[in-house]
Amino acid sequence: MRQVSVLDAIRDGVWDYEPESIAAEEYTATRAMPGTRDKLDVLAMRAEQGLPLWHDEDRMSYDDGVDRPPDVG
């Protein structure tokens, strides 16, 4: 069942809308770097689907990601 998103609620004039709580296991985290187009696309998709914007395991910094080059030395 698709939940109402905050965008739908705003469009319908429901200003005190609070989405249902959704467990982190029910949607995926992203490894996209903060501030990138990829991260913004994930946030937009989450908003459209009525999901929380943030996931506890989302990438928070460069050092959190798999893109980090190996240590040299």
Short mmCIF file of C-alpha atoms in Angstrom, two decimals:
data_model
loop_
_atom_site.label_atom_id
_atom_site.label_comp_id
_atom_site.label_asym_id
_atom_site.label_seq_id
_atom_site.Cartn_x
_atom_site.Cartn_y
_atom_site.Cartn_z
CA MET A 1 0.00 0.00 0.00
CA ARG A 2 1.40 3.38 -0.98
CA GLN A 3 1.49 5.88 1.83
CA VAL A 4 0.50 9.47 1.36
CA SER A 5 3.64 11.55 0.94
CA VAL A 6 4.25 14.91 2.54
CA LEU A 7 3.99 16.37 -0.97
CA ASP A 8 0.48 14.91 -1.39
CA ALA A 9 -0.51 16.23 2.04
CA ILE A 10 0.70 19.75 1.24
CA ARG A 11 -1.10 19.68 -2.11
CA ASP A 12 -4.29 18.65 -0.28
CA GLY A 13 -3.88 21.41 2.34
CA VAL A 14 -3.08 19.06 5.23
CA TRP A 15 -0.50 21.17 7.06
CA ASP A 16 -0.18 19.02 10.20
CA TYR A 17 0.53 15.76 8.34
CA GLU A 18 2.83 13.29 10.05
CA PRO A 19 3.77 10.19 8.05
CA GLU A 20 3.52 6.75 9.59
CA SER A 21 6.71 5.51 11.19
CA ILE A 22 8.62 3.19 8.87
CA ALA A 23 11.39 0.88 10.07
CA ALA A 24 14.78 1.35 8.41
CA GLU A 25 14.65 -2.28 7.29
CA GLU A 26 11.69 -1.46 5.04
CA TYR A 27 13.63 0.86 2.72
CA THR A 28 17.22 0.98 1.56
CA ALA A 29 20.07 3.26 2.56
CA THR A 30 22.06 5.10 -0.09
CA ARG A 31 25.82 5.33 -0.58
CA ALA A 32 25.37 8.55 -2.61
CA MET A 33 27.53 11.40 -1.39
CA PRO A 34 25.68 14.17 0.45
CA GLY A 35 24.99 17.16 -1.80
CA THR A 36 25.29 15.21 -5.05
CA ARG A 37 22.62 14.86 -7.70
CA ASP A 38 22.42 11.15 -6.88
CA LYS A 39 21.63 11.91 -3.23
CA LEU A 40 19.04 14.52 -4.19
CA ASP A 41 17.40 12.00 -6.53
CA VAL A 42 17.16 9.48 -3.66
CA LEU A 43 15.65 12.11 -1.33
CA ALA A 44 13.11 13.14 -4.01
CA MET A 45 12.12 9.51 -4.59
CA ARG A 46 11.70 8.96 -0.85
CA ALA A 47 9.53 12.07 -0.53
CA GLU A 48 7.35 10.99 -3.46
CA GLN A 49 6.88 7.52 -1.95
CA GLY A 50 6.04 8.78 1.54
CA LEU A 51 9.24 7.38 3.03
CA PRO A 52 11.41 9.09 5.63
CA LEU A 53 14.01 11.31 3.98
CA TRP A 54 16.87 10.02 6.11
CA HIS A 55 18.04 6.48 6.75
CA ASP A 56 20.40 5.72 9.66
CA GLU A 57 22.81 4.00 7.28
CA ASP A 58 22.87 6.70 4.57
CA ARG A 59 26.33 7.89 3.67
CA MET A 60 27.19 10.93 5.78
CA SER A 61 30.64 11.88 4.47
CA TYR A 62 33.33 10.96 1.98
CA ASP A 63 35.00 8.71 4.54
CA ASP A 64 31.79 6.65 4.94
CA GLY A 65 31.76 5.45 1.37
CA VAL A 66 33.07 2.67 -0.75
CA ASP A 67 34.60 5.24 -3.14
CA ARG A 68 37.42 5.93 -0.71
CA PRO A 69 40.82 5.18 -2.24
CA PRO A 70 42.98 2.62 -0.43
CA ASP A 71 45.54 3.85 2.08
CA VAL A 72 48.99 4.23 0.55
CA GLY A 73 52.07 3.47 2.55
#
